[in-house]
XYZ file of C-alpha atoms in Angstrom:
509
model
C 89.454 137.945 109.667
C 89.961 141.117 111.731
C 86.982 142.747 113.379
C 86.364 146.461 112.983
C 87.683 146.959 116.509
C 90.934 145.213 115.710
C 91.353 147.135 112.476
C 90.705 150.435 114.192
C 93.146 149.735 117.001
C 95.806 148.730 114.478
C 95.335 151.911 112.497
C 95.454 153.988 115.661
C 98.728 152.419 116.690
C 100.124 152.967 113.217
C 99.119 156.582 113.301
C 100.876 157.148 116.627
C 104.112 155.715 115.243
C 103.839 157.840 112.152
C 103.348 160.997 114.196
C 106.545 160.214 116.022
C 108.338 159.478 112.746
C 109.403 156.048 114.012
C 108.305 153.737 111.202
C 111.097 153.705 108.648
C 110.740 152.370 105.087
C 113.335 149.720 105.916
C 110.933 148.151 108.406
C 108.242 147.851 105.753
C 110.718 146.286 103.345
C 111.853 143.784 105.954
C 108.210 143.049 106.770
C 107.501 142.437 103.104
C 110.416 140.052 102.895
C 109.204 138.298 106.027
C 105.703 137.954 104.582
C 107.159 136.588 101.360
C 109.182 134.078 103.384
C 106.064 133.076 105.309
C 104.143 132.674 102.049
C 106.863 130.437 100.635
C 107.021 128.477 103.888
C 103.270 127.985 103.926
C 103.391 126.897 100.303
C 106.144 124.402 101.129
C 104.128 123.118 104.075
C 101.017 122.691 101.943
C 102.985 120.929 99.219
C 104.634 118.640 101.747
C 101.235 117.813 103.212
C 100.013 117.124 99.699
C 102.872 114.669 99.254
C 101.910 112.921 102.492
C 98.265 112.859 101.377
C 99.256 111.286 98.054
C 101.213 108.632 99.931
C 98.318 107.947 102.290
C 95.829 107.696 99.402
C 98.125 105.228 97.647
C 98.479 103.191 100.844
C 94.703 103.102 101.328
C 94.114 102.207 97.670
C 96.645 99.357 97.881
C 95.034 98.056 101.056
C 91.559 98.107 99.517
C 92.763 96.296 96.394
C 94.591 93.708 98.504
C 91.475 93.050 100.583
C 89.368 92.801 97.436
C 91.686 90.207 95.876
C 92.068 88.344 99.170
C 88.324 87.971 99.633
C 87.851 86.745 96.077
C 90.602 84.121 96.501
C 89.405 83.053 99.947
C 85.823 82.655 98.749
C 86.818 80.471 95.802
C 89.336 78.423 97.775
C 86.734 77.831 100.458
C 84.399 76.410 97.827
C 87.169 74.205 96.413
C 88.126 73.020 99.912
C 84.505 72.120 100.689
C 84.275 70.193 97.447
C 87.439 68.266 98.324
C 86.113 67.529 101.801
C 82.864 66.274 100.319
C 84.846 63.804 98.169
C 86.891 62.685 101.190
C 83.718 61.988 103.143
C 82.097 60.271 100.170
C 85.086 57.961 99.758
C 84.548 56.788 103.339
C 80.956 55.840 102.609
C 80.639 52.194 101.487
C 77.253 52.911 99.848
C 78.790 55.606 97.670
C 81.694 53.362 96.670
C 79.213 50.616 95.745
C 77.429 52.848 93.213
C 78.032 52.434 89.477
C 80.900 54.625 88.237
C 78.660 57.233 86.576
C 76.453 57.693 89.627
C 79.454 57.699 91.924
C 80.991 60.588 89.962
C 77.737 62.545 90.221
C 77.579 61.984 93.981
C 81.219 62.804 94.666
C 81.719 65.834 92.430
C 79.469 68.870 92.793
C 79.238 71.689 90.287
C 82.240 73.471 91.785
C 84.390 70.880 90.047
C 83.369 72.369 86.688
C 84.081 76.013 87.652
C 86.088 78.236 85.324
C 89.876 77.984 85.782
C 89.585 74.578 87.473
C 91.097 71.419 86.097
C 89.582 68.048 86.823
C 89.058 66.895 90.383
C 90.925 63.594 90.744
C 90.975 60.794 93.275
C 94.385 59.088 93.371
C 95.025 55.763 95.050
C 97.920 54.989 97.373
C 100.185 54.442 94.388
C 99.335 57.789 92.779
C 97.141 56.376 89.974
C 93.873 58.075 88.942
C 90.911 56.029 90.123
C 88.113 58.589 89.816
C 88.132 61.518 87.391
C 85.566 64.351 87.439
C 86.472 65.213 83.861
C 85.931 61.786 82.365
C 83.596 58.873 83.052
C 86.494 56.509 82.498
C 89.480 57.738 84.519
C 92.324 58.949 82.388
C 95.643 57.174 82.697
C 98.158 58.947 84.858
C 100.388 58.494 87.844
C 101.246 61.445 90.063
C 103.108 59.798 92.901
C 106.058 62.099 92.200
C 104.088 65.291 92.783
C 104.605 67.174 96.050
C 100.838 67.413 96.589
C 100.851 63.562 96.708
C 104.004 62.878 98.705
C 103.252 65.452 101.401
C 100.027 63.607 102.324
C 101.641 60.204 102.013
C 104.388 61.138 104.438
C 102.362 63.276 106.869
C 98.792 62.396 107.876
C 98.149 65.775 109.547
C 98.663 68.184 106.645
C 94.974 68.971 106.065
C 94.297 71.150 103.022
C 97.529 71.465 101.051
C 98.233 74.159 98.437
C 101.061 73.151 96.150
C 103.797 75.148 94.454
C 103.182 75.965 90.759
C 103.652 73.129 88.272
C 102.917 72.365 84.605
C 99.865 70.153 84.221
C 100.379 66.824 82.494
C 96.676 66.445 81.707
C 96.129 69.954 80.325
C 99.010 70.441 77.900
C 101.431 71.969 80.370
C 99.046 74.640 81.711
C 100.592 76.393 84.775
C 98.599 75.317 87.811
C 98.570 74.779 91.523
C 96.856 71.886 93.287
C 94.587 71.841 96.315
C 94.637 68.379 97.906
C 93.445 66.381 100.901
C 94.505 62.983 102.234
C 92.393 59.823 101.981
C 92.899 57.300 104.776
C 91.796 53.739 105.432
C 89.838 52.809 108.539
C 93.089 52.052 110.358
C 94.501 55.488 109.431
C 96.903 54.207 106.795
C 97.381 56.134 103.572
C 94.737 55.433 100.917
C 95.543 58.164 98.418
C 94.471 61.766 97.899
C 91.755 63.854 96.345
C 93.001 66.910 94.470
C 91.827 69.685 92.194
C 94.015 71.788 89.919
C 93.550 75.589 89.836
C 94.731 77.195 86.620
C 97.050 80.124 87.372
C 95.159 82.049 84.699
C 92.565 82.690 87.442
C 95.055 84.818 89.386
C 96.331 86.408 86.174
C 92.842 87.605 85.227
C 92.065 88.695 88.777
C 95.190 90.816 89.139
C 94.946 92.252 85.615
C 91.682 93.922 86.697
C 93.397 95.881 89.483
C 94.529 99.342 88.381
C 97.816 100.409 89.993
C 99.409 102.679 87.435
C 101.958 101.829 84.754
C 104.583 100.542 87.200
C 102.415 98.967 89.906
C 102.631 95.307 90.871
C 100.436 92.680 92.520
C 101.774 89.349 93.750
C 100.438 86.221 95.353
C 103.123 84.395 97.291
C 103.122 81.225 99.327
C 104.350 81.606 102.866
C 107.322 79.396 101.950
C 108.498 82.168 99.580
C 107.343 80.644 96.253
C 105.796 83.132 93.820
C 102.426 81.925 92.519
C 101.492 84.902 90.372
C 102.724 88.416 89.691
C 101.242 91.277 87.727
C 102.762 92.556 85.434
C 102.888 88.976 84.236
C 106.156 87.284 83.357
C 106.170 83.453 83.127
C 109.736 83.426 84.451
C 108.626 84.793 87.827
C 106.120 81.960 88.424
C 107.584 79.508 90.911
C 110.476 81.817 91.779
C 111.796 81.511 95.336
C 112.024 84.967 96.972
C 112.736 83.858 100.535
C 116.028 85.771 100.567
C 114.494 89.034 99.334
C 114.258 91.869 101.879
C 110.641 92.438 100.920
C 109.672 88.863 101.737
C 111.265 89.093 105.178
C 109.002 92.083 105.805
C 105.986 90.070 104.627
C 106.628 87.361 107.194
C 107.368 89.718 110.087
C 103.724 90.604 110.781
C 100.197 89.805 109.613
C 99.903 92.936 107.472
C 101.698 96.195 106.939
C 103.043 98.832 104.575
C 106.575 99.937 103.697
C 108.697 101.301 100.852
C 111.421 99.195 99.266
C 113.058 98.374 95.967
C 111.861 95.183 94.282
C 114.498 92.514 93.692
C 112.678 91.383 90.538
C 112.725 94.627 88.521
C 114.588 97.204 90.651
C 111.577 99.568 90.917
C 111.026 101.334 94.233
C 107.451 100.897 95.380
C 105.123 101.448 98.299
C 104.115 97.947 99.405
C 101.012 96.840 101.205
C 100.942 93.171 102.178
C 98.597 90.916 104.063
C 98.970 87.324 105.217
C 95.816 85.300 104.600
C 94.395 84.311 107.985
C 93.219 80.846 106.864
C 95.481 80.031 103.903
C 99.294 79.779 103.557
C 99.280 82.721 101.158
C 100.426 86.352 101.122
C 98.843 89.030 98.940
C 101.070 91.975 98.048
C 99.960 95.168 96.300
C 102.630 97.724 95.402
C 102.357 101.087 93.660
C 105.502 102.637 92.194
C 106.583 105.813 93.976
C 107.027 107.538 90.613
C 103.348 106.861 89.851
C 102.216 107.910 93.340
C 103.921 111.288 93.141
C 103.563 111.999 89.408
C 100.496 114.266 89.733
C 101.852 115.810 92.920
C 105.165 116.707 91.248
C 103.384 118.469 88.394
C 101.203 120.378 90.825
C 104.150 121.203 93.114
C 106.176 122.559 90.184
C 103.319 124.800 89.065
C 102.351 126.056 92.514
C 105.943 126.426 93.685
C 106.895 128.455 90.619
C 103.891 130.737 90.994
C 104.521 131.205 94.709
C 108.164 132.063 94.029
C 107.114 134.677 91.508
C 104.476 136.068 93.878
C 107.053 136.199 96.669
C 109.480 138.189 94.525
C 106.649 140.462 93.464
C 105.626 140.983 97.058
C 109.156 141.940 98.049
C 109.329 144.380 95.150
C 105.989 145.846 96.130
C 107.190 146.295 99.700
C 110.063 148.432 98.391
C 107.615 150.670 96.576
C 105.283 150.772 99.542
C 108.116 151.686 101.879
C 108.870 154.773 99.793
C 105.275 155.969 99.844
C 103.946 154.784 103.142
C 105.269 157.340 105.591
C 104.421 160.328 103.393
C 100.810 159.336 102.849
C 99.848 157.663 106.099
C 101.354 160.312 108.372
C 98.905 162.881 106.987
C 95.842 160.652 106.655
C 95.654 157.893 109.198
C 95.079 159.910 112.357
C 92.478 162.152 110.791
C 90.696 159.127 109.366
C 90.627 157.425 112.709
C 89.411 160.482 114.545
C 86.735 161.129 111.965
C 85.333 157.638 111.643
C 85.757 155.741 114.909
C 84.571 155.999 118.466
C 87.536 156.689 120.689
C 86.345 154.546 123.605
C 85.159 151.386 121.879
C 87.100 151.444 118.605
C 83.849 150.806 116.682
C 82.490 153.070 113.960
C 81.054 156.297 115.278
C 77.576 157.624 114.575
C 78.697 159.676 111.599
C 80.278 156.661 109.944
C 77.198 154.621 110.795
C 75.082 157.085 108.826
C 77.296 156.665 105.775
C 77.225 152.872 106.079
C 73.445 152.811 106.471
C 72.913 155.075 103.464
C 75.324 153.040 101.325
C 73.908 149.642 102.293
C 70.320 150.837 102.000
C 70.909 152.066 98.436
C 72.654 148.807 97.557
C 69.785 146.811 99.034
C 67.331 148.771 96.896
C 69.377 148.114 93.751
C 69.669 144.390 94.399
C 66.266 143.906 96.102
C 68.045 142.159 98.959
C 67.043 141.875 102.593
C 68.625 144.418 104.924
C 68.814 143.711 108.680
C 69.642 145.918 111.638
C 70.331 145.126 115.294
C 69.920 147.604 118.140
C 71.995 146.487 121.150
C 71.428 148.193 124.500
C 73.224 147.358 127.768
C 70.623 146.620 130.432
C 70.465 148.977 133.418
C 73.678 150.705 132.445
C 72.964 153.864 134.414
C 72.634 151.747 137.547
C 75.935 150.071 136.642
C 77.678 153.452 136.377
C 76.143 154.615 139.644
C 77.276 151.444 141.399
C 80.750 150.872 139.964
C 81.771 154.249 138.628
C 82.281 155.718 135.180
C 85.688 154.126 134.619
C 84.157 150.665 135.148
C 81.333 151.740 132.866
C 83.815 152.666 130.140
C 85.562 149.308 130.583
C 82.212 147.514 130.292
C 81.373 149.443 127.099
C 84.738 148.494 125.564
C 84.263 144.830 126.522
C 80.761 144.768 125.011
C 82.099 146.422 121.849
C 84.745 143.716 121.535
C 82.030 141.043 121.894
C 79.983 142.629 119.133
C 83.016 142.945 116.856
C 83.996 139.327 117.468
C 80.496 138.057 116.657
C 80.250 139.567 113.167
C 82.553 137.811 110.733
C 81.527 138.838 107.224
C 83.441 141.741 105.635
C 80.180 143.501 104.729
C 78.833 143.438 108.306
C 79.657 146.402 110.522
C 79.046 147.699 114.026
C 78.909 151.202 115.483
C 78.381 152.919 118.783
C 75.075 154.706 118.446
C 75.383 156.673 121.646
C 75.784 156.037 125.361
C 75.292 152.322 125.955
C 73.582 151.691 122.589
C 75.196 149.969 119.627
C 73.972 149.275 116.096
C 74.950 146.273 113.954
C 74.366 146.537 110.182
C 73.807 143.183 108.419
C 73.442 143.502 104.624
C 71.976 140.532 102.693
C 70.775 138.945 105.926
C 67.225 137.546 106.321
C 65.377 137.687 109.653
C 66.435 134.184 110.697
C 70.107 134.992 110.110
C 69.819 138.302 111.957
C 68.178 136.520 114.901
C 71.046 134.008 115.066
C 73.699 136.726 115.086
C 71.749 138.733 117.673
C 71.482 135.704 119.947
C 75.202 135.041 119.500
C 75.978 138.644 120.587
C 73.578 138.472 123.535
C 75.121 135.187 124.717
C 78.693 136.474 124.323
C 77.930 139.599 126.369
C 76.290 137.534 129.097
C 79.235 135.133 129.144
C 81.619 138.016 129.899
C 80.241 137.565 133.426
C 80.852 141.201 134.345
C 79.357 141.661 137.801
C 76.274 143.913 137.929
C 74.642 143.858 141.356
C 71.834 146.176 140.260
C 70.739 143.799 137.498
C 68.185 141.072 138.032
C 70.679 138.719 136.312
C 73.632 139.656 138.549
C 75.829 140.385 135.532
C 76.048 142.789 132.622
C 73.524 141.752 129.946
C 72.108 143.325 126.828
C 68.737 143.519 125.144
C 68.667 143.400 121.363
C 66.051 144.501 118.881
C 66.233 143.027 115.399
C 64.520 144.299 112.267
C 64.755 143.234 108.652
C 63.564 145.136 105.640
C 63.431 144.580 101.886
C 63.521 148.127 100.478
C 62.342 147.137 97.040
C 59.363 145.275 98.455
C 58.476 147.096 101.667
C 59.146 150.686 100.623
C 60.140 153.365 103.106
C 63.683 154.508 103.802
C 66.480 153.625 106.159
C 64.799 155.429 109.066
C 61.995 152.897 108.783
C 64.201 149.960 109.694
C 65.949 152.002 112.410
C 62.598 152.749 114.009
C 61.568 149.107 113.680
C 64.768 147.887 115.387
C 64.313 150.502 118.104
C 60.722 149.382 118.645
C 61.870 145.749 118.866
C 64.519 146.807 121.415
C 61.864 148.557 123.473
C 59.828 145.363 123.433
C 62.867 143.354 124.623
C 63.339 145.806 127.473
C 59.682 145.745 128.371
C 59.439 141.941 128.449
C 62.290 141.108 130.781
C 65.617 142.290 129.258
C 68.585 140.071 128.339
C 66.772 138.811 125.256
C 66.485 139.213 121.509
C 63.218 140.610 120.225
C 62.444 140.643 116.499
C 60.308 143.394 115.062
C 56.740 142.272 114.494
C 54.752 144.592 112.194
C 51.437 145.762 113.661
């Protein structure tokens, strides 16, 4: 926002050009076109930033959803792994093995074995036969020596917790499942069988179905060997699919987590992917939002805003043509007279005549609206001594610098400043309570002091100002505008009398 000083200087410069006849209508037209171009450029910049923001929001949303799903899976798998470990340790205990079958099942299998989406927890002997079954007091008949979750432990004693590829359960009517298994060993380290629990893939299906990613979003859980365990949107044909050769999977294995855009090999949709490798499990969680969904709202907004800005730009150019035809004729006659009549030639602030009009206008408005009206009297400390020491030209320069400080410190369009006379200035602050007026006054005082204009005759060694502040509510306190002027002047006198370089509010007697 321009200060009054800046506005006045701009008008003065414009008036000088007009007097010389140097500002042609073509310049105004070109300026209008330039402004229109800047408007369109700013609009394009804002829209581009909006596109980047939409992308960043989608990336953050995908990351949060991936972390949410990862923590749910890790928490449940940790419980299942602990349950398996408890069975392994129980099978090494001769006292547990000596218990009757019913009691042995109760000791070996905790309540996690009955959790939703879990199949039975089974103990298989070295031949792959069921010897203990958490789902039945008498073990069901079955041999699973052909399953990978059995052979991997049989052939390698150091596997630890093993998570299998998807398979169709033989005990649960072909339900798609994965197995978590651990090895059982004899005292001499030889293979004694395994303990395993089946996790129904419906668990992942339900978990991913609760994640909202738009109509074309996707969530996948993939083993680090490239086997798809679950994908949302759900398609049974994708379960167990090997995607090791897909470009997306190569990205998944290149780092622990990351984000990128690519086209899915499964359905050909281009998406923004966020992936994360589980730190403790051989799994990868992938959350992907389709780029069409990410930018759908942005495209609608960009079309609307872009169209409006294009129309406004054309309108602005057309207006500049009209303005160019009228500008020289009107401003040549008016601008200089207006400047001379309303501004102080040295400081560029409003002059005393204009101040009177502003005070009368704001006072009447304050009475109509019953609002608080504040006034600041600013006086440069020991200015006569400054002039005597440094000369009148330096004094004029100091006045102009102080005026710029005052103009820079008032930001609202309704606020105004004027040179009252000599080294005194008045700041008019409509709709400003005493606390707000005191803050602005202190800001002006500090800014003037920070100019660090040398003043050897001052006790502060630099040019400073004392400020009197007064606030009045015409509808409540009565009086007229001279009342608040006198109050601000009295407060200024008090600031001078109590040390200078300070703000003094008016205190009624």
